[in-house]
Amino acid sequence: MIYGVTGGASRLGNEDRFGYRTGAAWVLDGATDISGVDFEGRTAAWWLVEAYQAELQDCAQHAATNDAHSLMAHLAAGVAERLHARFGTDDRSKTAALEQASTALSLVRRRRGGWAVLCLADCPVLFRDPLTGAMRILADAGFSPFERRSLQALEAARLGDPDAGLDRLVESVRPVLLANRASMNRERGYAVGALRAPPASLLQEHMLPEGVDAFVILSDGFSRWYDLLALGTPDTLFARIERGEAAQVLAELRHAERNDPDATRYLRFKMHDDATCLYVRTNEL
C-alpha cells in the first residue's frame, strides 16, 4: 500500500506536496513566505514546491546513480529554469522573493541495493527497526539550531508582550527569520530545496536498515501531532497511519490547533500549518 494525505491551511494554497515514482518517494514542505510578493494569487513558496514536484516526477526514478549533491544540483537547475521561464527575471521584487523561497524535502530512493534517505530541514521519516521493532526517526539535525533560534525569539517576544496576538509576535521576530533564511544553502548554514542547490557539506544520506518494509514521511505540520501537540507517540502515529487512519489523525490535529488559536499553550508560528503524510510499503515502490 502507498497512500498520502495532505491538508492546506492557507487561502493562498497548500505549499506541501507528496509524490512517488518507481524507486522513489518524497514529501515537500514550502517554508512560510515572508516576502509578501504576489505570484498570480500564490506565494513564491507555492510556485517553488510546484516546480520541485514537477522536477522530482521527471527525474526521481533515474536518481539511483546520482549522489545527493548531484541530484540536488540537477533539481535546483530545473526548478530555476521553470520559474524563470514563467516569471522572467526583470521584476526585481519577484526575483528576490523566488531567491528567498525554500522548501523542506525528504526523499527516500532506491540506491546501491537499499533505500537511501535524504532529509532537508523539517520533514521527518519514520520506520520500525526490523530487528528490535523500535520506532526510529530520521531528520535533518543541521536544521535544528536554526529552528530553535526562531522559536526562542518567538518565546522571548511573547514574554515581552504577553497580550500581543500571534500575527504581531511573528512580525516582531521577522529579523530573526530573515537572518535564518540568509543561512540557507550556505556553508555552516542549513540545506533546503531552493533555486540554488545546497553545498555537498550540508547533505547527508542515511540508508534504511535491511529489512525495513514500510516508512512514513511527514511534513512538520503533520509531525506536530506528536512532537508539539503531544496527542500520542511516534509509534502510535505510525501504527495508525499504517491502518489507514491518516485522515482521522489530521482531523484530531486540526481540532487541537483550533483549541489553541493564539499558540499560548503550544508555541508555534501559525495556528494551522499545511500538513502532509505519505505512507509507503517498500515492496510496492
Coordinates of C-alpha atoms in Angstrom, one line a residue:
M1 CA 0.0 0.0 0.0
I2 CA 1.1 3.5 -0.8
Y3 CA -1.1 6.4 0.2
G4 CA -0.9 10.0 1.2
V5 CA -3.0 12.6 3.0
T6 CA -2.5 16.4 2.8
G7 CA -4.4 19.4 4.2
G8 CA -3.7 23.0 3.3
A9 CA -4.0 25.8 5.9
S10 CA -3.9 29.0 3.8
R11 CA -6.2 30.7 1.3
L12 CA -3.1 31.1 -0.9
G13 CA -2.9 27.4 -1.4
N14 CA -1.3 24.3 0.1
E15 CA 2.5 24.6 0.0
D16 CA 3.0 20.9 0.8
R17 CA 3.3 18.2 -1.9
F18 CA 3.9 14.4 -1.8
G19 CA 4.8 12.1 -4.6
Y20 CA 6.3 8.8 -5.7
R21 CA 7.6 7.1 -8.8
T22 CA 9.3 3.7 -9.2
G23 CA 12.1 3.6 -6.7
A24 CA 11.5 7.0 -5.0
A25 CA 9.0 8.7 -2.7
W26 CA 9.1 12.2 -1.2
V27 CA 7.4 15.0 0.7
L28 CA 7.9 18.7 0.1
D29 CA 7.0 21.5 2.6
G30 CA 7.4 25.1 1.4
A31 CA 8.7 27.5 4.0
T32 CA 6.3 30.2 5.1
D33 CA 6.5 33.2 2.7
I34 CA 7.9 36.3 4.3
S35 CA 8.2 38.4 1.1
G36 CA 4.6 39.4 0.7
V37 CA 5.0 39.4 -3.1
D38 CA 2.0 38.1 -5.1
F39 CA 2.6 35.5 -7.8
E40 CA -0.8 35.1 -9.6
G41 CA -2.6 34.8 -6.3
R42 CA 0.0 32.4 -4.8
T43 CA 3.2 32.8 -2.9
A44 CA 6.8 32.3 -4.1
A45 CA 7.0 29.1 -1.9
W46 CA 3.9 27.7 -3.6
W47 CA 5.4 28.0 -7.0
L48 CA 8.8 26.7 -5.8
V49 CA 7.2 23.5 -4.4
E50 CA 5.2 23.1 -7.6
A51 CA 8.4 23.3 -9.6
Y52 CA 10.2 20.9 -7.3
Q53 CA 7.3 18.5 -7.6
A54 CA 7.5 18.5 -11.4
E55 CA 11.2 18.0 -11.4
L56 CA 11.0 15.1 -8.9
Q57 CA 8.4 13.5 -11.0
D58 CA 10.6 13.8 -14.1
C59 CA 13.9 12.6 -12.6
A60 CA 13.4 10.8 -9.2
Q61 CA 13.3 7.3 -10.7
H62 CA 16.6 8.0 -12.5
A63 CA 18.3 9.2 -9.4
A64 CA 19.8 5.9 -8.2
T65 CA 23.2 6.6 -9.8
N66 CA 23.5 10.2 -8.6
D67 CA 25.0 11.2 -5.3
A68 CA 22.9 13.6 -3.1
H69 CA 24.7 16.8 -4.2
S70 CA 24.5 16.0 -8.0
L71 CA 20.8 15.2 -7.6
M72 CA 20.0 18.4 -5.7
A73 CA 22.1 20.4 -8.2
H74 CA 20.1 18.9 -11.1
L75 CA 16.8 19.6 -9.3
A76 CA 17.6 23.2 -8.5
A77 CA 18.7 23.9 -12.0
G78 CA 15.5 22.5 -13.4
V79 CA 13.4 24.4 -10.9
A80 CA 15.2 27.7 -11.6
E81 CA 14.7 27.2 -15.4
R82 CA 10.9 26.5 -14.9
L83 CA 10.4 29.6 -12.6
H84 CA 12.4 32.0 -14.7
A85 CA 10.6 30.8 -17.8
R86 CA 7.3 31.6 -16.2
F87 CA 8.1 34.8 -14.3
G88 CA 11.1 36.2 -16.1
T89 CA 14.0 37.9 -14.3
D90 CA 13.2 41.6 -14.9
D91 CA 10.9 42.2 -11.9
R92 CA 13.4 42.5 -9.1
S93 CA 10.9 42.1 -6.3
K94 CA 9.7 38.8 -7.8
T95 CA 13.3 37.6 -8.4
A96 CA 14.2 38.4 -4.8
A97 CA 11.1 36.6 -3.5
L98 CA 11.9 33.5 -5.5
E99 CA 15.5 33.5 -4.4
Q100 CA 14.4 33.7 -0.8
A101 CA 11.8 30.9 -1.1
S102 CA 12.7 27.5 0.1
T103 CA 11.2 24.1 0.7
A104 CA 11.9 21.2 3.1
L105 CA 12.3 17.9 1.3
S106 CA 12.6 14.3 2.5
L107 CA 13.3 11.9 -0.3
V108 CA 13.6 8.1 0.0
R109 CA 15.1 6.5 -3.0
R110 CA 16.4 3.1 -4.1
R111 CA 20.2 3.3 -4.3
R112 CA 23.0 0.7 -4.1
G113 CA 20.7 -2.2 -3.4
G114 CA 19.0 -0.4 -0.5
W115 CA 16.9 2.6 0.5
A116 CA 18.7 5.9 0.9
V117 CA 17.1 8.7 2.9
L118 CA 17.8 12.4 2.3
C119 CA 16.3 14.9 4.7
L120 CA 16.5 18.6 4.2
A121 CA 15.0 20.8 7.0
D122 CA 12.0 19.5 8.9
C123 CA 10.3 16.6 7.2
P124 CA 10.9 13.5 9.4
V125 CA 11.0 9.9 8.1
L126 CA 9.6 7.2 10.4
F127 CA 10.2 3.5 10.3
R128 CA 10.4 0.5 12.5
D129 CA 13.7 -1.1 13.2
P130 CA 13.4 -4.6 11.7
L131 CA 15.5 -6.2 14.5
T132 CA 14.0 -4.6 17.6
G133 CA 10.6 -3.2 16.4
A134 CA 11.5 0.1 17.9
M135 CA 10.4 3.3 16.1
R136 CA 13.2 5.3 14.5
I137 CA 13.0 8.8 13.2
L138 CA 15.4 10.3 10.6
A139 CA 15.6 14.1 10.4
D140 CA 18.0 16.9 9.4
A141 CA 20.0 17.6 12.6
G142 CA 21.7 20.6 10.8
F143 CA 18.4 22.4 10.7
S144 CA 17.6 22.1 14.4
P145 CA 19.7 25.1 15.6
F146 CA 18.0 27.5 13.2
E147 CA 14.6 26.2 14.1
R148 CA 15.4 26.5 17.8
R149 CA 16.7 30.1 17.3
S150 CA 13.4 31.1 15.7
L151 CA 11.3 29.5 18.4
Q152 CA 13.4 31.1 21.2
A153 CA 12.9 34.5 19.6
L154 CA 9.1 33.9 19.4
E155 CA 9.0 32.8 23.0
A156 CA 11.0 35.9 24.1
A157 CA 8.6 38.1 22.1
R158 CA 5.6 36.6 23.9
L159 CA 7.2 37.1 27.3
G160 CA 7.9 40.7 26.5
D161 CA 4.4 41.3 25.2
P162 CA 2.0 38.7 26.6
D163 CA -1.1 40.4 25.3
A164 CA 0.1 40.5 21.7
G165 CA -1.7 38.5 19.1
L166 CA 0.2 35.8 17.2
D167 CA 0.5 37.9 14.0
R168 CA 2.1 40.8 15.8
L169 CA 4.5 38.4 17.6
V170 CA 5.6 36.8 14.4
E171 CA 6.1 40.2 12.8
S172 CA 8.3 41.3 15.7
V173 CA 10.7 38.4 15.1
R174 CA 10.9 38.9 11.4
P175 CA 14.6 40.0 11.6
V176 CA 15.5 36.6 13.1
L177 CA 13.6 34.8 10.4
L178 CA 15.4 36.8 7.7
A179 CA 18.7 36.1 9.3
N180 CA 17.9 32.4 9.2
R181 CA 16.8 32.5 5.6
A182 CA 20.1 34.2 4.7
S183 CA 21.9 31.0 6.0
M184 CA 20.0 28.6 3.8
N185 CA 22.2 26.5 1.4
R186 CA 25.4 28.3 2.6
E187 CA 28.4 26.7 4.4
R188 CA 27.7 26.4 8.1
G189 CA 24.0 27.0 7.3
Y190 CA 21.2 24.6 6.6
A191 CA 20.1 22.7 3.5
V192 CA 16.8 23.2 1.7
G193 CA 15.3 23.0 -1.7
A194 CA 15.7 26.4 -3.4
L195 CA 16.8 28.0 -6.7
R196 CA 20.4 27.4 -5.6
A197 CA 21.5 23.9 -4.6
P198 CA 22.9 23.3 -1.1
P199 CA 26.7 22.6 -0.8
A200 CA 27.7 19.0 -0.5
S201 CA 28.9 19.6 3.1
L202 CA 25.3 20.1 4.2
L203 CA 24.0 16.9 2.6
Q204 CA 24.0 13.5 4.3
E205 CA 22.1 10.4 3.2
H206 CA 21.2 7.6 5.6
M207 CA 20.5 4.0 4.5
L208 CA 17.4 2.3 5.9
P209 CA 18.4 -0.9 7.7
E210 CA 17.9 -4.0 5.6
G211 CA 14.5 -5.5 6.2
V212 CA 12.5 -2.3 6.6
D213 CA 9.2 -3.0 4.9
A214 CA 7.5 0.4 5.3
F215 CA 8.2 4.0 6.1
V216 CA 6.3 7.3 6.6
I217 CA 7.3 10.7 5.5
L218 CA 5.8 13.7 7.3
S219 CA 5.8 17.5 6.9
D220 CA 6.3 19.3 10.1
G221 CA 2.7 20.4 10.1
F222 CA 1.8 16.7 10.5
S223 CA 4.5 15.7 12.8
R224 CA 3.3 18.3 15.3
W225 CA 0.7 15.7 16.2
Y226 CA 3.3 14.0 18.4
D227 CA 6.3 16.5 18.7
L228 CA 4.3 19.6 19.6
L229 CA 0.7 18.8 20.5
A230 CA 1.6 15.6 22.2
L231 CA -1.5 13.8 21.0
G232 CA 0.4 10.5 21.0
T233 CA 3.8 8.9 20.4
P234 CA 5.5 8.4 17.0
D235 CA 5.0 4.7 17.4
T236 CA 1.2 5.2 17.8
L237 CA 1.1 7.6 14.9
F238 CA 2.9 5.1 12.6
A239 CA 0.6 2.3 13.6
R240 CA -2.5 4.5 12.9
I241 CA -1.2 5.6 9.6
E242 CA -0.4 2.0 8.7
R243 CA -4.0 1.1 9.5
G244 CA -5.2 3.8 7.0
E245 CA -6.2 6.4 9.7
A246 CA -4.1 9.3 8.5
A247 CA -7.2 11.4 7.7
Q248 CA -8.6 10.9 11.2
V249 CA -5.2 11.8 12.7
L250 CA -5.2 15.1 10.7
A251 CA -8.7 15.9 11.9
E252 CA -7.5 15.4 15.5
L253 CA -4.6 17.6 14.9
R254 CA -6.8 20.4 13.5
H255 CA -9.1 20.2 16.4
A256 CA -6.2 20.6 18.9
E257 CA -4.9 23.6 16.9
R258 CA -8.3 25.3 17.0
N259 CA -8.4 24.9 20.7
D260 CA -5.1 26.9 21.0
P261 CA -5.7 29.6 18.3
D262 CA -3.1 32.1 19.7
A263 CA -0.4 29.5 20.3
T264 CA -0.4 30.2 24.0
R265 CA -0.2 26.6 25.1
Y266 CA 1.7 25.2 22.1
L267 CA 4.3 27.7 20.8
R268 CA 4.3 27.9 17.0
F269 CA 4.2 30.5 14.2
K270 CA 0.8 29.7 12.8
M271 CA -2.4 28.3 14.3
H272 CA -2.6 25.9 11.4
D273 CA 0.2 24.7 9.1
D274 CA 0.0 22.7 5.9
A275 CA 0.1 19.0 7.0
T276 CA 1.1 16.0 4.9
C277 CA 1.9 12.4 5.4
L278 CA 3.0 9.7 2.9
Y279 CA 2.9 6.0 3.8
V280 CA 4.9 3.6 1.6
R281 CA 5.4 -0.1 1.7
T282 CA 8.8 -0.7 0.1
N283 CA 7.8 -3.7 -1.9
E284 CA 5.3 -1.5 -3.8
L285 CA 7.7 1.3 -4.7

